[in-house]
PDB file of N, CA and C in Angstrom:
ATOM      1  N   UNK U 128      45.383  11.840  47.080  1.00  0.00           N
ATOM      2  CA  UNK U 128      46.205  12.610  46.390  1.00  0.00           C
ATOM      3  C   UNK U 128      46.136  12.051  44.675  1.00  0.00           C
ATOM      4  N   UNK U 129      44.877  11.869  44.555  1.00  0.00           N
ATOM      5  CA  UNK U 129      45.029  10.797  43.017  1.00  0.00           C
ATOM      6  C   UNK U 129      45.446  10.787  43.350  1.00  0.00           C
ATOM      7  N   UNK U 130      47.094   9.776  43.440  1.00  0.00           N
ATOM      8  CA  UNK U 130      47.196   8.379  43.700  1.00  0.00           C
ATOM      9  C   UNK U 130      46.564   6.931  44.265  1.00  0.00           C
ATOM     10  N   UNK U 131      46.175   6.500  42.505  1.00  0.00           N
ATOM     11  CA  UNK U 131      46.169   4.333  42.580  1.00  0.00           C
ATOM     12  C   UNK U 131      46.512   4.120  43.745  1.00  0.00           C
ATOM     13  N   UNK U 132      45.709   3.767  45.191  1.00  0.00           N
ATOM     14  CA  UNK U 132      45.920   2.529  46.482  1.00  0.00           C
ATOM     15  C   UNK U 132      46.981   1.619  46.137  1.00  0.00           C
ATOM     16  N   UNK U 133      46.389   0.788  44.634  1.00  0.00           N
ATOM     17  CA  UNK U 133      47.822   0.130  44.938  1.00  0.00           C
ATOM     18  C   UNK U 133      49.060   0.393  44.546  1.00  0.00           C
ATOM     19  N   UNK U 134      49.186   1.248  43.568  1.00  0.00           N
ATOM     20  CA  UNK U 134      50.225   2.502  42.917  1.00  0.00           C
ATOM     21  C   UNK U 134      51.345   2.351  44.501  1.00  0.00           C
ATOM     22  N   UNK U 135      51.052   2.643  45.283  1.00  0.00           N
ATOM     23  CA  UNK U 135      51.373   3.137  46.756  1.00  0.00           C
ATOM     24  C   UNK U 135      51.460   2.061  47.277  1.00  0.00           C
ATOM     25  N   UNK U 136      51.586   1.419  47.486  1.00  0.00           N
ATOM     26  CA  UNK U 136      51.540  -0.096  48.420  1.00  0.00           C
ATOM     27  C   UNK U 136      52.886  -0.432  47.507  1.00  0.00           C
ATOM     28  N   UNK U 137      53.132  -0.789  45.904  1.00  0.00           N
ATOM     29  CA  UNK U 137      54.327  -1.268  44.786  1.00  0.00           C
ATOM     30  C   UNK U 137      55.835  -0.460  45.977  1.00  0.00           C
ATOM     31  N   UNK U 138      56.405  -1.277  44.873  1.00  0.00           N
ATOM     32  CA  UNK U 138      57.599  -0.868  45.539  1.00  0.00           C
ATOM     33  C   UNK U 138      58.393  -0.074  44.384  1.00  0.00           C
ATOM     34  N   UNK U 139      58.618   0.342  44.345  1.00  0.00           N
ATOM     35  CA  UNK U 139      59.461   0.878  42.939  1.00  0.00           C
ATOM     36  C   UNK U 139      60.723   1.023  42.120  1.00  0.00           C
ATOM     37  N   UNK U 140      60.614   0.745  41.005  1.00  0.00           N
ATOM     38  CA  UNK U 140      62.077   0.487  40.006  1.00  0.00           C
ATOM     39  C   UNK U 140      62.656   1.469  39.246  1.00  0.00           C
ATOM     40  N   UNK U 141      63.314   1.332  39.040  1.00  0.00           N
ATOM     41  CA  UNK U 141      63.945   3.066  37.496  1.00  0.00           C
ATOM     42  C   UNK U 141      64.247   2.042  36.673  1.00  0.00           C
ATOM     43  N   UNK U 142      64.397   2.274  35.304  1.00  0.00           N
ATOM     44  CA  UNK U 142      65.219   1.072  34.233  1.00  0.00           C
ATOM     45  C   UNK U 142      66.604   2.252  34.314  1.00  0.00           C
ATOM     46  N   UNK U 143      67.058   3.221  34.619  1.00  0.00           N
ATOM     47  CA  UNK U 143      67.804   4.456  34.755  1.00  0.00           C
ATOM     48  C   UNK U 143      68.653   4.096  36.115  1.00  0.00           C
ATOM     49  N   UNK U 144      69.632   4.150  36.381  1.00  0.00           N
ATOM     50  CA  UNK U 144      70.410   3.723  37.251  1.00  0.00           C
ATOM     51  C   UNK U 144      70.429   6.016  37.861  1.00  0.00           C
ATOM     52  N   UNK U 145      70.565   6.244  36.965  1.00  0.00           N
ATOM     53  CA  UNK U 145      70.292   7.827  37.550  1.00  0.00           C
ATOM     54  C   UNK U 145      69.446   8.339  37.980  1.00  0.00           C
ATOM     55  N   UNK U 146      67.934   8.127  37.061  1.00  0.00           N
ATOM     56  CA  UNK U 146      66.971   8.423  38.155  1.00  0.00           C
ATOM     57  C   UNK U 146      67.009   7.631  39.130  1.00  0.00           C
ATOM     58  N   UNK U 147      67.323   6.760  40.203  1.00  0.00           N
ATOM     59  CA  UNK U 147      66.371   6.515  41.393  1.00  0.00           C
ATOM     60  C   UNK U 147      67.833   7.217  42.176  1.00  0.00           C
ATOM     61  N   UNK U 148      69.502   7.232  41.174  1.00  0.00           N
ATOM     62  CA  UNK U 148      70.113   8.020  42.156  1.00  0.00           C
ATOM     63  C   UNK U 148      69.774   9.136  42.332  1.00  0.00           C
ATOM     64  N   UNK U 149      68.545   9.568  41.942  1.00  0.00           N
ATOM     65  CA  UNK U 149      69.054  11.483  42.143  1.00  0.00           C
ATOM     66  C   UNK U 149      67.399  11.044  42.894  1.00  0.00           C
ATOM     67  N   UNK U 150      66.841  10.129  44.013  1.00  0.00           N
ATOM     68  CA  UNK U 150      65.447  10.198  44.575  1.00  0.00           C
ATOM     69  C   UNK U 150      66.415  10.335  45.708  1.00  0.00           C
ATOM     70  N   UNK U 151      68.274   9.913  46.088  1.00  0.00           N
ATOM     71  CA  UNK U 151      68.165  10.144  46.670  1.00  0.00           C
ATOM     72  C   UNK U 151      68.976  11.436  47.691  1.00  0.00           C
ATOM     73  N   UNK U 152      68.565  12.101  46.635  1.00  0.00           N
ATOM     74  CA  UNK U 152      69.078  13.660  47.378  1.00  0.00           C
ATOM     75  C   UNK U 152      67.180  14.280  48.133  1.00  0.00           C
ATOM     76  N   UNK U 153      66.513  13.746  47.754  1.00  0.00           N
ATOM     77  CA  UNK U 153      65.633  14.104  48.710  1.00  0.00           C
ATOM     78  C   UNK U 153      65.354  13.658  49.621  1.00  0.00           C
ATOM     79  N   UNK U 154      64.960  15.019  51.051  1.00  0.00           N
ATOM     80  CA  UNK U 154      64.669  14.279  52.131  1.00  0.00           C
ATOM     81  C   UNK U 154      64.467  12.914  52.876  1.00  0.00           C
ATOM     82  N   UNK U 155      63.072  12.893  52.419  1.00  0.00           N
ATOM     83  CA  UNK U 155      62.704  10.898  52.240  1.00  0.00           C
ATOM     84  C   UNK U 155      63.568  10.428  52.205  1.00  0.00           C
ATOM     85  N   UNK U 156      64.056  10.159  50.677  1.00  0.00           N
ATOM     86  CA  UNK U 156      64.796   9.379  50.172  1.00  0.00           C
ATOM     87  C   UNK U 156      66.726   9.213  50.959  1.00  0.00           C
ATOM     88  N   UNK U 157      66.234  10.048  51.334  1.00  0.00           N
ATOM     89  CA  UNK U 157      68.531  10.022  51.430  1.00  0.00           C
ATOM     90  C   UNK U 157      68.727   8.906  52.400  1.00  0.00           C
ATOM     91  N   UNK U 158      68.399   8.608  53.946  1.00  0.00           N
ATOM     92  CA  UNK U 158      68.549   6.770  54.049  1.00  0.00           C
ATOM     93  C   UNK U 158      68.476   5.366  53.720  1.00  0.00           C
ATOM     94  N   UNK U 159      68.360   5.921  51.783  1.00  0.00           N
ATOM     95  CA  UNK U 159      67.851   4.596  51.466  1.00  0.00           C
ATOM     96  C   UNK U 159      69.506   4.265  50.460  1.00  0.00           C
ATOM     97  N   UNK U 160      68.786   3.258  49.799  1.00  0.00           N
ATOM     98  CA  UNK U 160      70.543   2.700  49.290  1.00  0.00           C
ATOM     99  C   UNK U 160      69.440   2.714  47.697  1.00  0.00           C
ATOM    100  N   UNK U 161      70.147   2.365  46.673  1.00  0.00           N
ATOM    101  CA  UNK U 161      69.553   1.669  45.407  1.00  0.00           C
ATOM    102  C   UNK U 161      70.047   0.355  44.936  1.00  0.00           C
ATOM    103  N   UNK U 162      69.752  -0.599  44.623  1.00  0.00           N
ATOM    104  CA  UNK U 162      70.469  -2.019  44.557  1.00  0.00           C
ATOM    105  C   UNK U 162      69.966  -2.167  42.686  1.00  0.00           C
ATOM    106  N   UNK U 163      70.485  -3.494  42.822  1.00  0.00           N
ATOM    107  CA  UNK U 163      69.950  -4.117  41.167  1.00  0.00           C
ATOM    108  C   UNK U 163      69.285  -4.971  41.417  1.00  0.00           C
ATOM    109  N   UNK U 164      67.780  -5.461  40.827  1.00  0.00           N
ATOM    110  CA  UNK U 164      67.284  -6.656  41.218  1.00  0.00           C
ATOM    111  C   UNK U 164      66.966  -6.618  39.140  1.00  0.00           C
ATOM    112  N   UNK U 165      67.389  -7.679  38.500  1.00  0.00           N
ATOM    113  CA  UNK U 165      66.622  -9.209  37.434  1.00  0.00           C
ATOM    114  C   UNK U 165      65.388 -10.089  37.950  1.00  0.00           C
ATOM    115  N   UNK U 166      64.271  -8.790  37.804  1.00  0.00           N
ATOM    116  CA  UNK U 166      63.245 -10.315  37.196  1.00  0.00           C
ATOM    117  C   UNK U 166      62.999 -10.932  36.647  1.00  0.00           C
ATOM    118  N   UNK U 167      62.213 -12.347  36.225  1.00  0.00           N
ATOM    119  CA  UNK U 167      62.056 -13.071  35.682  1.00  0.00           C
ATOM    120  C   UNK U 167      60.465 -12.808  36.034  1.00  0.00           C
ATOM    121  N   UNK U 168      59.821 -13.257  35.196  1.00  0.00           N
ATOM    122  CA  UNK U 168      57.974 -14.081  35.349  1.00  0.00           C
ATOM    123  C   UNK U 168      57.195 -14.176  36.239  1.00  0.00           C
ATOM    124  N   UNK U 169      57.734 -14.904  37.883  1.00  0.00           N
ATOM    125  CA  UNK U 169      57.659 -15.280  38.140  1.00  0.00           C
ATOM    126  C   UNK U 169      57.805 -14.856  39.533  1.00  0.00           C
ATOM    127  N   UNK U 170      58.528 -13.211  39.965  1.00  0.00           N
ATOM    128  CA  UNK U 170      58.505 -12.464  40.192  1.00  0.00           C
ATOM    129  C   UNK U 170      57.927 -11.632  41.086  1.00  0.00           C
ATOM    130  N   UNK U 171      56.641 -11.589  39.980  1.00  0.00           N
ATOM    131  CA  UNK U 171      55.406 -10.064  40.465  1.00  0.00           C
ATOM    132  C   UNK U 171      54.803  -9.556  39.192  1.00  0.00           C
ATOM    133  N   UNK U 172      54.483  -8.922  38.883  1.00  0.00           N
ATOM    134  CA  UNK U 172      53.401  -8.055  38.532  1.00  0.00           C
ATOM    135  C   UNK U 172      54.373  -6.250  38.226  1.00  0.00           C
ATOM    136  N   UNK U 173      54.840  -5.515  36.879  1.00  0.00           N
ATOM    137  CA  UNK U 173      54.773  -4.058  36.504  1.00  0.00           C
ATOM    138  C   UNK U 173      54.350  -3.038  35.967  1.00  0.00           C
ATOM    139  N   UNK U 174      53.697  -2.942  36.605  1.00  0.00           N
ATOM    140  CA  UNK U 174      52.517  -1.750  35.371  1.00  0.00           C
ATOM    141  C   UNK U 174      54.584  -0.615  35.555  1.00  0.00           C
ATOM    142  N   UNK U 175      53.971   0.648  34.269  1.00  0.00           N
ATOM    143  CA  UNK U 175      55.318   1.278  33.667  1.00  0.00           C
ATOM    144  C   UNK U 175      53.583   2.504  34.925  1.00  0.00           C
ATOM    145  N   UNK U 176      55.180   3.532  35.242  1.00  0.00           N
ATOM    146  CA  UNK U 176      54.132   4.616  35.543  1.00  0.00           C
ATOM    147  C   UNK U 176      54.906   5.541  36.423  1.00  0.00           C
ATOM    148  N   UNK U 177      54.447   6.939  36.895  1.00  0.00           N
ATOM    149  CA  UNK U 177      54.928   8.407  36.762  1.00  0.00           C
ATOM    150  C   UNK U 177      56.275   9.219  35.252  1.00  0.00           C
ATOM    151  N   UNK U 178      57.222   9.096  35.590  1.00  0.00           N
ATOM    152  CA  UNK U 178      57.688   9.374  34.819  1.00  0.00           C
ATOM    153  C   UNK U 178      58.737   8.283  34.137  1.00  0.00           C
ATOM    154  N   UNK U 179      59.612   8.786  33.426  1.00  0.00           N
ATOM    155  CA  UNK U 179      60.072   7.808  32.343  1.00  0.00           C
ATOM    156  C   UNK U 179      60.668   7.252  32.552  1.00  0.00           C
ATOM    157  N   UNK U 180      60.890   6.680  33.641  1.00  0.00           N
ATOM    158  CA  UNK U 180      62.103   5.270  33.771  1.00  0.00           C
ATOM    159  C   UNK U 180      61.313   4.405  35.840  1.00  0.00           C
ATOM    160  N   UNK U 181      60.173   5.118  35.778  1.00  0.00           N
ATOM    161  CA  UNK U 181      59.449   4.604  36.704  1.00  0.00           C
ATOM    162  C   UNK U 181      58.733   3.282  36.297  1.00  0.00           C
ATOM    163  N   UNK U 182      58.724   2.474  37.630  1.00  0.00           N
ATOM    164  CA  UNK U 182      57.711   1.214  36.841  1.00  0.00           C
ATOM    165  C   UNK U 182      57.280   1.083  38.197  1.00  0.00           C
ATOM    166  N   UNK U 183      56.202   0.190  38.824  1.00  0.00           N
ATOM    167  CA  UNK U 183      56.123   0.439  40.464  1.00  0.00           C
ATOM    168  C   UNK U 183      56.046  -1.593  40.357  1.00  0.00           C
ATOM    169  N   UNK U 184      56.557  -2.587  40.927  1.00  0.00           N
ATOM    170  CA  UNK U 184      56.199  -3.716  40.683  1.00  0.00           C
ATOM    171  C   UNK U 184      55.152  -4.175  42.326  1.00  0.00           C
ATOM    172  N   UNK U 185      54.579  -5.150  42.274  1.00  0.00           N
ATOM    173  CA  UNK U 185      53.857  -5.464  43.007  1.00  0.00           C
ATOM    174  C   UNK U 185      54.529  -7.691  43.307  1.00  0.00           C
ATOM    175  N   UNK U 186      55.426  -7.752  44.280  1.00  0.00           N
ATOM    176  CA  UNK U 186      56.481  -8.479  44.513  1.00  0.00           C
ATOM    177  C   UNK U 186      55.674  -9.724  44.562  1.00  0.00           C
ATOM    178  N   UNK U 187      55.739 -11.234  44.521  1.00  0.00           N
ATOM    179  CA  UNK U 187      55.180 -12.551  44.165  1.00  0.00           C
ATOM    180  C   UNK U 187      56.068 -12.979  45.596  1.00  0.00           C
ATOM    181  N   UNK U 188      55.619 -13.567  46.440  1.00  0.00           N
ATOM    182  CA  UNK U 188      56.309 -15.072  47.237  1.00  0.00           C
ATOM    183  C   UNK U 188      57.274 -15.478  46.777  1.00  0.00           C
ATOM    184  N   UNK U 189      56.779 -15.849  45.035  1.00  0.00           N
ATOM    185  CA  UNK U 189      58.756 -16.452  44.908  1.00  0.00           C
ATOM    186  C   UNK U 189      59.736 -15.614  44.714  1.00  0.00           C
ATOM    187  N   UNK U 190      59.620 -14.735  44.197  1.00  0.00           N
ATOM    188  CA  UNK U 190      60.575 -13.852  44.547  1.00  0.00           C
ATOM    189  C   UNK U 190      61.813 -14.139  45.691  1.00  0.00           C
ATOM    190  N   UNK U 191      62.372 -13.807  45.280  1.00  0.00           N
ATOM    191  CA  UNK U 191      64.033 -14.901  45.762  1.00  0.00           C
ATOM    192  C   UNK U 191      65.400 -13.725  46.087  1.00  0.00           C
ATOM    193  N   UNK U 192      65.327 -12.570  47.501  1.00  0.00           N
ATOM    194  CA  UNK U 192      66.445 -11.839  47.282  1.00  0.00           C
ATOM    195  C   UNK U 192      67.928 -11.984  47.145  1.00  0.00           C
ATOM    196  N   UNK U 193      68.004 -13.335  46.440  1.00  0.00           N
ATOM    197  CA  UNK U 193      69.360 -13.518  46.266  1.00  0.00           C
ATOM    198  C   UNK U 193      69.731 -12.854  44.503  1.00  0.00           C
ATOM    199  N   UNK U 194      68.842 -12.001  44.102  1.00  0.00           N
ATOM    200  CA  UNK U 194      68.653 -11.266  43.055  1.00  0.00           C
ATOM    201  C   UNK U 194      68.760 -10.229  43.299  1.00  0.00           C
ATOM    202  N   UNK U 195      69.539  -9.930  44.320  1.00  0.00           N
ATOM    203  CA  UNK U 195      69.687  -8.497  44.596  1.00  0.00           C
ATOM    204  C   UNK U 195      70.776  -8.119  45.111  1.00  0.00           C
ATOM    205  N   UNK U 196      71.389  -7.446  44.490  1.00  0.00           N
ATOM    206  CA  UNK U 196      72.427  -6.837  44.389  1.00  0.00           C
ATOM    207  C   UNK U 196      72.552  -5.273  44.754  1.00  0.00           C
ATOM    208  N   UNK U 197      73.675  -4.417  45.859  1.00  0.00           N
ATOM    209  CA  UNK U 197      74.082  -3.547  45.594  1.00  0.00           C
ATOM    210  C   UNK U 197      74.792  -2.572  44.629  1.00  0.00           C
ATOM    211  N   UNK U 198      73.450  -1.638  44.146  1.00  0.00           N
ATOM    212  CA  UNK U 198      73.761  -1.153  42.981  1.00  0.00           C
ATOM    213  C   UNK U 198      75.130  -0.028  42.866  1.00  0.00           C
TER     214      UNK U 198
END
């Protein structure tokens, strides 16, 4: 569909909480949750993609789940 294969395998991140919450209204994301993640350089690579606050994240094996809280 014109979307880079690498982006399709990334985790979606939003820098604006409201933008993430809007996605929960879509049928595809209705059963998902929003979490807050604080990332450091060791956690992987981020690239700005799509909308104004959307980013794609490729997680490294050094990422620790203790950094995640439910928003």
